Tab-separated table of C-alpha atoms in Angstrom:
chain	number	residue	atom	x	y	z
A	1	UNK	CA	-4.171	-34.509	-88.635
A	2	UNK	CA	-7.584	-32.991	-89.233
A	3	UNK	CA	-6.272	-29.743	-90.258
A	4	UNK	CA	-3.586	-31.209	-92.885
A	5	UNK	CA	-6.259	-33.461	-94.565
A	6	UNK	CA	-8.808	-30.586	-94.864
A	7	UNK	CA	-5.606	-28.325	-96.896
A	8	UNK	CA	-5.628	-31.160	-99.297
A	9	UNK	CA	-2.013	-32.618	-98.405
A	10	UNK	CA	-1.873	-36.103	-100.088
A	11	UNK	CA	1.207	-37.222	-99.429
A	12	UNK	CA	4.693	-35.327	-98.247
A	13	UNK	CA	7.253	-33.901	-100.617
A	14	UNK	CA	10.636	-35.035	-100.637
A	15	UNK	CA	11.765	-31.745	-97.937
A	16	UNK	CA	8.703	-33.023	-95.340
A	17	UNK	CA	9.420	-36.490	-95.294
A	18	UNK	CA	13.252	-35.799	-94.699
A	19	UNK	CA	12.658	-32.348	-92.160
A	20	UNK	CA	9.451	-33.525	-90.392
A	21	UNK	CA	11.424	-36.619	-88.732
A	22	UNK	CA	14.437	-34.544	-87.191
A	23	UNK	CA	12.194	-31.484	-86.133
A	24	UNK	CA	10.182	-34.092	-84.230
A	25	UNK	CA	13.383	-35.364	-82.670
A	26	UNK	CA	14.457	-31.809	-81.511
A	27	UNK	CA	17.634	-31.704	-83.018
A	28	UNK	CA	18.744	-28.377	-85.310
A	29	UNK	CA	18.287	-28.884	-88.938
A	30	UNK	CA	19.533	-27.070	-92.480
A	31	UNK	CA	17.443	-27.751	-95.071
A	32	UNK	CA	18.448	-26.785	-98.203
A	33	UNK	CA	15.889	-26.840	-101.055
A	34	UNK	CA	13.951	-24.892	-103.806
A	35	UNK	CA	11.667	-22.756	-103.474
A	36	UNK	CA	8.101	-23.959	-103.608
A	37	UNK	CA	8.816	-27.361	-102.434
A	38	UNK	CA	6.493	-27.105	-99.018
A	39	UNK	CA	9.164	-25.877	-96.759
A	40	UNK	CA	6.215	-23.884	-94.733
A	41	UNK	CA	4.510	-27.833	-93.567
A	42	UNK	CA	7.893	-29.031	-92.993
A	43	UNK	CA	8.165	-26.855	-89.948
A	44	UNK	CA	4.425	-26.292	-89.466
A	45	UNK	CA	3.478	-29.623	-89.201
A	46	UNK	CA	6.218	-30.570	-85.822
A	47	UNK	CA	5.046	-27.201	-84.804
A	48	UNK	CA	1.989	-27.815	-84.436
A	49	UNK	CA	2.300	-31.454	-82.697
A	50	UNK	CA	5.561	-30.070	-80.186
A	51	UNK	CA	3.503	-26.971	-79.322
A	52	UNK	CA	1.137	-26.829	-75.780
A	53	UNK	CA	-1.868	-24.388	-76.450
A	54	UNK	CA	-2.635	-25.589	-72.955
A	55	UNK	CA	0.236	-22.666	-72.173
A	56	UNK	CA	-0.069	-18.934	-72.497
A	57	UNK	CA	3.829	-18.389	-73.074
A	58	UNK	CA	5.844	-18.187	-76.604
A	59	UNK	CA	7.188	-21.656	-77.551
A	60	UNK	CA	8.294	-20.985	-81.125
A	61	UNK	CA	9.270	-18.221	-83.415
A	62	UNK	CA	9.816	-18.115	-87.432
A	63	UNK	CA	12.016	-15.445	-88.743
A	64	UNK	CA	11.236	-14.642	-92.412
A	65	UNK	CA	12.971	-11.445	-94.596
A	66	UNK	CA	9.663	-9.900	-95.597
A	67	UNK	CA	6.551	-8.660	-94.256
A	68	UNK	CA	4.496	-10.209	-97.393
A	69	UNK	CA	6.616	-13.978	-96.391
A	70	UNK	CA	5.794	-13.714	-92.669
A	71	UNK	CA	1.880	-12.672	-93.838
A	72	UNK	CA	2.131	-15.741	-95.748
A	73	UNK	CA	3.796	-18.254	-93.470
A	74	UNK	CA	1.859	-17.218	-90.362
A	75	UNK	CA	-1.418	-17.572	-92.409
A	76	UNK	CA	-0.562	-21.325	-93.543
A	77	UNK	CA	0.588	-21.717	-89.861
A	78	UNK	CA	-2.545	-20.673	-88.400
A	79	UNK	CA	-4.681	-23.025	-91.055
A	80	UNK	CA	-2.079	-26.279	-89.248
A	81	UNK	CA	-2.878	-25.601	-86.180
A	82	UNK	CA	-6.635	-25.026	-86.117
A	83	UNK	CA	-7.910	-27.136	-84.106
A	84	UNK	CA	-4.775	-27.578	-81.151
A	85	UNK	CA	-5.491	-24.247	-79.555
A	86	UNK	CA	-2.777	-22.759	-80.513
A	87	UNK	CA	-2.654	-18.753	-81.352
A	88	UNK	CA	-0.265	-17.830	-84.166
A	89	UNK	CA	0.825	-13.720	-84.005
A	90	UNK	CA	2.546	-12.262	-86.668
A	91	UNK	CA	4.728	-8.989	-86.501
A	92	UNK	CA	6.212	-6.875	-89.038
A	93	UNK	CA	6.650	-3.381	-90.029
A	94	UNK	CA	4.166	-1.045	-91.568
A	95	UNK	CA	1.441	-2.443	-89.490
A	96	UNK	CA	-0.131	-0.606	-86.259
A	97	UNK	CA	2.268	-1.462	-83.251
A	98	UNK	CA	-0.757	-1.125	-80.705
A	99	UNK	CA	-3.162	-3.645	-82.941
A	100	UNK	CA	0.151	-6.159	-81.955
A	101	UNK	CA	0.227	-4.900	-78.563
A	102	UNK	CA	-3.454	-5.458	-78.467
A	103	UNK	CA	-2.840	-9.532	-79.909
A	104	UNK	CA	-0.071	-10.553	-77.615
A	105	UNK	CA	-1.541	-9.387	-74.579
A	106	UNK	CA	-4.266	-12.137	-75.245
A	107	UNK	CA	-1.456	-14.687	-74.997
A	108	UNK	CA	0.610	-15.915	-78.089
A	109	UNK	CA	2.070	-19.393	-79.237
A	110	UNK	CA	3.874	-19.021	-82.182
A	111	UNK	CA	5.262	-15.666	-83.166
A	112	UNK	CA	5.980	-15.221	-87.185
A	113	UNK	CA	7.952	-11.926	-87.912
A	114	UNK	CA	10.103	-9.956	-89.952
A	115	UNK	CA	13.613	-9.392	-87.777
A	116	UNK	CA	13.559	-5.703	-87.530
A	117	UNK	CA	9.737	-5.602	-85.892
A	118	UNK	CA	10.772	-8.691	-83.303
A	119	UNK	CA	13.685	-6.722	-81.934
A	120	UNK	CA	11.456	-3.668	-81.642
A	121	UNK	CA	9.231	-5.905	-79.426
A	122	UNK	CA	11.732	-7.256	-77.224
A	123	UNK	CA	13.143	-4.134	-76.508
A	124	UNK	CA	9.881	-2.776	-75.786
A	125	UNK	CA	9.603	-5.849	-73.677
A	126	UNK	CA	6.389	-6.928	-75.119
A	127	UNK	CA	7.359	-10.300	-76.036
A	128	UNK	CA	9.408	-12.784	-74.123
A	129	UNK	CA	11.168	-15.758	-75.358
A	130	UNK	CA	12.950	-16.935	-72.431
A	131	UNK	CA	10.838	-20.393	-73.132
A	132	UNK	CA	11.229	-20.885	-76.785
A	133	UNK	CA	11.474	-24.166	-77.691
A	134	UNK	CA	11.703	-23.806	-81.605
A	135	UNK	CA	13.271	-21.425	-83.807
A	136	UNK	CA	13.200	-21.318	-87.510
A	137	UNK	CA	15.120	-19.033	-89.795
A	138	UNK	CA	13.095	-19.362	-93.243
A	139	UNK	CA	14.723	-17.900	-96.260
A	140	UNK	CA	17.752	-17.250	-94.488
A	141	UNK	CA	19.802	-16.712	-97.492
A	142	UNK	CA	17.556	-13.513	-98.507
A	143	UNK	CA	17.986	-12.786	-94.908
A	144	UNK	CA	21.654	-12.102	-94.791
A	145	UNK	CA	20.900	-10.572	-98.469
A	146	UNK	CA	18.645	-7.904	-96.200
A	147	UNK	CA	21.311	-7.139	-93.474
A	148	UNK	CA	19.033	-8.795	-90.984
A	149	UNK	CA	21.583	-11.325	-89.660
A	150	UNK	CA	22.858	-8.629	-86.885
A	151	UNK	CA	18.899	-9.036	-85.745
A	152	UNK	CA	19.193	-12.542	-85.390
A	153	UNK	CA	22.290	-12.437	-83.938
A	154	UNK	CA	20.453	-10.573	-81.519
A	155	UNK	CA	17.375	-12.814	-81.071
A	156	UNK	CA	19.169	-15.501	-80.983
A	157	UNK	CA	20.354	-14.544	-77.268
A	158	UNK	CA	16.951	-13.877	-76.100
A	159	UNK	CA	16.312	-17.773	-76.491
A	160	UNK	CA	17.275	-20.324	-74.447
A	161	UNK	CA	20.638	-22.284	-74.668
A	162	UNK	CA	18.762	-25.545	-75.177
A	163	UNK	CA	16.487	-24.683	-77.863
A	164	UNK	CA	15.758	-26.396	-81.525
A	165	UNK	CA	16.766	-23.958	-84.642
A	166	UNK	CA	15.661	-25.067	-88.219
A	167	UNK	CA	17.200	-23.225	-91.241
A	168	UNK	CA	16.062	-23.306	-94.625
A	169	UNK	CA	18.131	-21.640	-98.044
A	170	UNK	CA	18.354	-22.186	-100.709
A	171	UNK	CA	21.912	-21.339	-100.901
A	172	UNK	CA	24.965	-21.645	-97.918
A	173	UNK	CA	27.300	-19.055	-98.936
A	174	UNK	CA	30.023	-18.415	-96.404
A	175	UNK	CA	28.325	-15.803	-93.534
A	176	UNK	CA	25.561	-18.649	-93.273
A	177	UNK	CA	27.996	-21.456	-92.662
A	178	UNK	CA	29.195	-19.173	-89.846
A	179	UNK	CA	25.750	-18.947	-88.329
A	180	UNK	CA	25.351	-22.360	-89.092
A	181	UNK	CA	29.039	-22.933	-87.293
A	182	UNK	CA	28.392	-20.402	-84.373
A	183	UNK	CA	24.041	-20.763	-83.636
A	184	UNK	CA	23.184	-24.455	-84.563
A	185	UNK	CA	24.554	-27.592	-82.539
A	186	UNK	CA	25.721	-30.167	-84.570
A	187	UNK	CA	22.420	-30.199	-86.929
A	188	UNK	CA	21.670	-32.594	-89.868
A	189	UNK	CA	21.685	-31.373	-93.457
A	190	UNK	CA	19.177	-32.187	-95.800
A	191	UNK	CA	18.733	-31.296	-99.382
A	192	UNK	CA	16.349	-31.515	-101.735
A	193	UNK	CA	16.702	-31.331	-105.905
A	194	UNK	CA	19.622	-29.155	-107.400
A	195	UNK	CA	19.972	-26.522	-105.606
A	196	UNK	CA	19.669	-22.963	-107.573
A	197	UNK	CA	17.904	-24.735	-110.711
A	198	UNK	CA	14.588	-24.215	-112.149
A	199	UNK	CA	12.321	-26.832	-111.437
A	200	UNK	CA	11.553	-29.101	-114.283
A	201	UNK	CA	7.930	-28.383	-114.519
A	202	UNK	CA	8.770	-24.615	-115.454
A	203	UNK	CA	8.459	-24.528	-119.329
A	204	UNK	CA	10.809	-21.148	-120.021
A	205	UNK	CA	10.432	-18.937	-123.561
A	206	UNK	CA	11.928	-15.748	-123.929
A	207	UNK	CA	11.481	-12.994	-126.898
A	208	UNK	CA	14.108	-10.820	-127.740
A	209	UNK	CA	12.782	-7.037	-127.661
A	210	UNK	CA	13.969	-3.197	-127.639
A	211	UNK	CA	13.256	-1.621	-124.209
A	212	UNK	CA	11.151	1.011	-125.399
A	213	UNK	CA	8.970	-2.169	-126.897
A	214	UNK	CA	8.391	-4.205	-123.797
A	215	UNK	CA	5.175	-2.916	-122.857
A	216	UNK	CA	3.789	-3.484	-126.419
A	217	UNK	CA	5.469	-7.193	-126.058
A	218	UNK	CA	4.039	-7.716	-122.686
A	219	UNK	CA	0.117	-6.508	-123.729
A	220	UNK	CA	0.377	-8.926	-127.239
A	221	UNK	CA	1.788	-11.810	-124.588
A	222	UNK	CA	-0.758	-11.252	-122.335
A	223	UNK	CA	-3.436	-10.457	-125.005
A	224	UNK	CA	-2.868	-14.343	-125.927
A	225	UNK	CA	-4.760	-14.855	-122.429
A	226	UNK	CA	-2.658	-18.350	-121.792
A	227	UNK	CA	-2.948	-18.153	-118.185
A	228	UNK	CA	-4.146	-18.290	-115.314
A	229	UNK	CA	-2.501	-15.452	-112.861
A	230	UNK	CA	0.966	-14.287	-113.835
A	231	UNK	CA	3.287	-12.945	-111.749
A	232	UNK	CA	5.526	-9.968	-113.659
A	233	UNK	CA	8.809	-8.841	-112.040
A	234	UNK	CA	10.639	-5.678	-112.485
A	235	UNK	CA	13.654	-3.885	-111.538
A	236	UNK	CA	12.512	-0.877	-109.786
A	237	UNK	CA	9.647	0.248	-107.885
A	238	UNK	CA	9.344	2.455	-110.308
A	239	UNK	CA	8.941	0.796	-113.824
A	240	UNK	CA	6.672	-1.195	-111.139
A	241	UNK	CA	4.392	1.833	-111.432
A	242	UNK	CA	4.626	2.323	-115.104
A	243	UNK	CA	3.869	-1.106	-116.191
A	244	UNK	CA	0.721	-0.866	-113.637
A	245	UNK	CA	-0.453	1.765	-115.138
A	246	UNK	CA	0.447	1.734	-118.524
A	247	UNK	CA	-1.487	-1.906	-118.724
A	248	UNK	CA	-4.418	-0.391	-116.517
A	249	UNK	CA	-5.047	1.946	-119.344
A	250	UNK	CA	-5.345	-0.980	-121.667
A	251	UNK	CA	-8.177	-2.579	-119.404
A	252	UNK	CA	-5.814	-5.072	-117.788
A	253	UNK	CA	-6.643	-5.904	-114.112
A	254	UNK	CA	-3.551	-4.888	-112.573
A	255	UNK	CA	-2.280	-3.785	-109.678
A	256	UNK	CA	1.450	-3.326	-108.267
A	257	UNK	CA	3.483	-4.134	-105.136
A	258	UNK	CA	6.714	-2.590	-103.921
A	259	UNK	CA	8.220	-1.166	-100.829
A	260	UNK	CA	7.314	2.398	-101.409
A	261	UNK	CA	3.485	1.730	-100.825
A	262	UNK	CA	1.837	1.709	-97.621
A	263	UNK	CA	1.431	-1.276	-96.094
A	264	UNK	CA	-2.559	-1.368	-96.442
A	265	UNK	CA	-2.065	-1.322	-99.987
A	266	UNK	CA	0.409	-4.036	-101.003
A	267	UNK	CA	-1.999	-5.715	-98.486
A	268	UNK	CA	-4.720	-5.262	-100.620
A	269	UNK	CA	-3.023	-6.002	-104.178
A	270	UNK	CA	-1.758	-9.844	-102.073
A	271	UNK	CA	-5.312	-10.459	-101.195
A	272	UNK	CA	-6.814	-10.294	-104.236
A	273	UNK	CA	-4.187	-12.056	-106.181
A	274	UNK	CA	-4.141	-15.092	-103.694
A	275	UNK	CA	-8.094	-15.107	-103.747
A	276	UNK	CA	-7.529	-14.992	-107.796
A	277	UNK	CA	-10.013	-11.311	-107.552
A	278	UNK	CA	-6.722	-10.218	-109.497
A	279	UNK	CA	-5.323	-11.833	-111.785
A	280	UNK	CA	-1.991	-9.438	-113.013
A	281	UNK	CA	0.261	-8.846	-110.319
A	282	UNK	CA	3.386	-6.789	-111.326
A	283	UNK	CA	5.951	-6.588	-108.466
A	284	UNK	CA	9.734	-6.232	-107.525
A	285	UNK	CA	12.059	-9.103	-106.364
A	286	UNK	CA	11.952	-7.899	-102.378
A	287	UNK	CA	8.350	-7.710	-102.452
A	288	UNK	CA	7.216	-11.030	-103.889
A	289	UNK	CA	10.089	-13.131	-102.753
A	290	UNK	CA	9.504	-16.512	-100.597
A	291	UNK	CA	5.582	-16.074	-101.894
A	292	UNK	CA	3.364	-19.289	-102.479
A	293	UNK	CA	0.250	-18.753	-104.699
A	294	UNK	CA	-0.151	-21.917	-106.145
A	295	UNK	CA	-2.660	-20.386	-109.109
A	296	UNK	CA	0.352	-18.772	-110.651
A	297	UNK	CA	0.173	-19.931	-114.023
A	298	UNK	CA	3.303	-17.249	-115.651
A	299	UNK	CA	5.585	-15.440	-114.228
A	300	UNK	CA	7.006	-13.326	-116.861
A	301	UNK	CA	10.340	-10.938	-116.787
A	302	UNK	CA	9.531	-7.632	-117.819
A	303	UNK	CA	12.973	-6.756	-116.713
A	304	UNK	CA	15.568	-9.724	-116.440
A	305	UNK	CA	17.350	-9.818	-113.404
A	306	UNK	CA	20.684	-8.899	-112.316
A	307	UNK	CA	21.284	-11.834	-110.480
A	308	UNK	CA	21.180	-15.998	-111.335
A	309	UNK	CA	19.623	-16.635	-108.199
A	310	UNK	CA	17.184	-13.906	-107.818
A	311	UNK	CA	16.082	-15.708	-111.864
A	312	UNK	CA	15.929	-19.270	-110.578
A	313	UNK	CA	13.535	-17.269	-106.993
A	314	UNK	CA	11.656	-15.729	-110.055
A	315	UNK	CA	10.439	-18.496	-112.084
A	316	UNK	CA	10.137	-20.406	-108.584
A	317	UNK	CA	6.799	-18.752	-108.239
A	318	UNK	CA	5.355	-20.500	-110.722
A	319	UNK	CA	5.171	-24.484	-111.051
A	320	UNK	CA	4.282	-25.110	-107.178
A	321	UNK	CA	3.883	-28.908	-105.772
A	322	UNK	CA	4.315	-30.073	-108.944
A	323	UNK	CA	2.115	-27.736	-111.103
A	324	UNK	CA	3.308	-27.226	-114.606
A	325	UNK	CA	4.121	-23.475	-115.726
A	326	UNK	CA	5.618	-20.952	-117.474
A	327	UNK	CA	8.389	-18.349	-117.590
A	328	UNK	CA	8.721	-16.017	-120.015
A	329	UNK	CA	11.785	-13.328	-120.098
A	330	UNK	CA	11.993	-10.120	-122.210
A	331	UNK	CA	15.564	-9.700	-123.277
A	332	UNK	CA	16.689	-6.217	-124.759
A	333	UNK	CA	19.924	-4.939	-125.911
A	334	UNK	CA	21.155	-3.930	-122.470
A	335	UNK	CA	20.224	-7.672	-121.219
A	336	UNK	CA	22.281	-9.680	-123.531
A	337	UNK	CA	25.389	-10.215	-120.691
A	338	UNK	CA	23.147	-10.907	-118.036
A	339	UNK	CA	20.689	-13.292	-119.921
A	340	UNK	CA	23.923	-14.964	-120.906
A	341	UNK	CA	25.108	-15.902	-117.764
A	342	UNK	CA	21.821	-17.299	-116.745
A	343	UNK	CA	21.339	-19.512	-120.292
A	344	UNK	CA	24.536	-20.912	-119.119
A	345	UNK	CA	23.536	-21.358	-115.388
A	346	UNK	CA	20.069	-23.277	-116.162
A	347	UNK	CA	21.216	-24.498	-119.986
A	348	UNK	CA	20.820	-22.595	-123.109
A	349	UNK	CA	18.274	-25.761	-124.435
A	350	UNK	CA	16.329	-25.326	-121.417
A	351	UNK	CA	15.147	-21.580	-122.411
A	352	UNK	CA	13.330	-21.329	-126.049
A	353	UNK	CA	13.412	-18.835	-128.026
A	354	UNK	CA	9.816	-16.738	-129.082
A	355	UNK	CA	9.198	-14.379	-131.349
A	356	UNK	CA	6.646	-11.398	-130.946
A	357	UNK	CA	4.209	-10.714	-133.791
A	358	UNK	CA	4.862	-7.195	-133.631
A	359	UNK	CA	8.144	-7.543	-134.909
A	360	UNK	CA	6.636	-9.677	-138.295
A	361	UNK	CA	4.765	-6.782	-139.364
């Protein structure tokens, strides 16, 4: 395809040459893989080929858990199908609900959305999907971590009987299998690498630090200017806000993203981090998770997360397709049980120990 060549695919990874084959055969699917691995071509690509732009109605529809996600995925969408006449809407909260009125009126495709903003459309009645032929639940696990699976549940019965459903995780704990037992008709599993691992190509460091001395850690880190774009998580929106600003004052480009902006703004702060404008972008787990900027040199734990999972999501966003990079964790006294439990999840020889300068003073 013209479109594929000019995005610079090569050749498939392992998840497109194993999901592109069944979703061209119509059949449901559960692909199970890690983050970063090209999940978005794996459905984009059949898409794109099973899809009539000769039609005005919806054919397909790809649930994703966040706003930034569906941005993301309808945007790579859009750049597949380019030249099949096919019109790619995406709907989510935050955004004017008469600009979408305005773009589905002219006739819509593919519809990308977060689950909460597609039921508001259907009971509004302003988008049909009595002829959906495709439906694809991306990031499913963060899904049910949302409380959207009552919204699919939901959407679900708006869609034909006889209807394809793809569904990618990364992990199948038990209220997916039901979904997967209840929604999907005897689908083939695939899965790709270890699932809930770091890739290989993420090289991960962490320096052991007192809370009140992360920012000074994080400025002498990034003062060593060893990348490219990094990516910094925190826990809350916000210490979100205070590591923005606190680094702003000390002439970093920064900006932050979190639910509690409006939606024009975390907009803004996405933009110019995936045109590489920005090159600090400090954010919470909800609001960067399922995000694909391949530039992302470092991603870099201000504060370490709770979870094993939400770590191995973390570092995912660095390292895509096969790019080498780096994850660096701050760990501070209240850390120490948590850090544990992921040094034992990923292997304690697999995270190297750092040690800040400020601290050899």
């Amino acid at each position: 395809m013209r479109a594929i060549m000019e995005m610079g695919y090569q050749s498939p990874t392992p998840i497109q040459q194993q999901a592109v084959p069944i979703m061209f055969q119509g059949v449901d699917l559960v692909g199970q893989a890690q983050t970063g691995t090209g999940k978005t071509a794996a459905f984009g690509i059949p898409i794109a080929e099973r899809v009539d732009g000769s039609q005005r109605y919806t054919q397909a529809i790809v649930l994703t858990p966040t706003r930034e996600l569906a941005q993301q995925v309808s945007a790579e969408l859009s750049r597949i199908c380019a030249y099949r006449g096919i019109r790619v809407v995406t709907l989510y909260g935050g955004q004017p609900i008469k600009k979408q009125f305005a773009e589905l009126e002219r006739g819509v495709h593919v519809i990308v959305g977060t689950p909460g903003r597609v039921i508001d459309h259907l009971d509004r009645g302003t988008i049909q999907l009595g002829r959906v032929g495709i439906v694809v639940l991306d990031e499913a696990d963060q899904m049910l971590d949302y409380g959207f699976f009552p919204d699919i549940r939901r959407i679900l019965r708006y869609v034909p009987g006889r209807r394809q459903i793809a569904l990618f995780t990364a992990t199948v704990p038990t209220p997916i299998k039901n979904l997967i037992h209840n929604y999907l008709h005897q689908p083939k599993h695939i899965q790709v690498g270890a699932t809930a691992k770091p890739v290989e190509e993420v090289k991960q460091l962490y320096y052991e630090v007192a809370d009140r001395d992360k920012i000074a850690g994080l400025t002498e880190v990034l003062d060593g200017g060893e990348y490219d774009q990094a990516l910094i998580f925190c826990r809350t929106q916000g210490r979100v806000d205070m590591v923005a600003e606190r680094l702003g004052r000390r002439g970093f480009a920064i900006q932050g993203i979190h639910g509690g902006l409006l939606q024009k703004q975390r907009d803004a702060a996405m933009n110019a981090f995936r045109e590489g404008s920005l090159k600090l972008l400090v954010a919470t787990n909800v609001a960067a998770r399922g995000l694909d900027i391949p530039a992302v040199s470092n991603v870099i734990n201000f504060d370490i997360p709770e979870a094993v999972e939400d770590y191995v999501h973390r570092i995912g966003r660095t390292a895509r397709m096969g790019r080498e990079g780096t994850a660096i964790t701050f760990v501070s006294e209240w850390d120490l049980p948590a850090f544990e439990a992921i040094r034992k999840h990923v292997g304690a020889e697999k995270i190297e120990r750092r040690e800040l300068k400020l601290y050899q003073r």
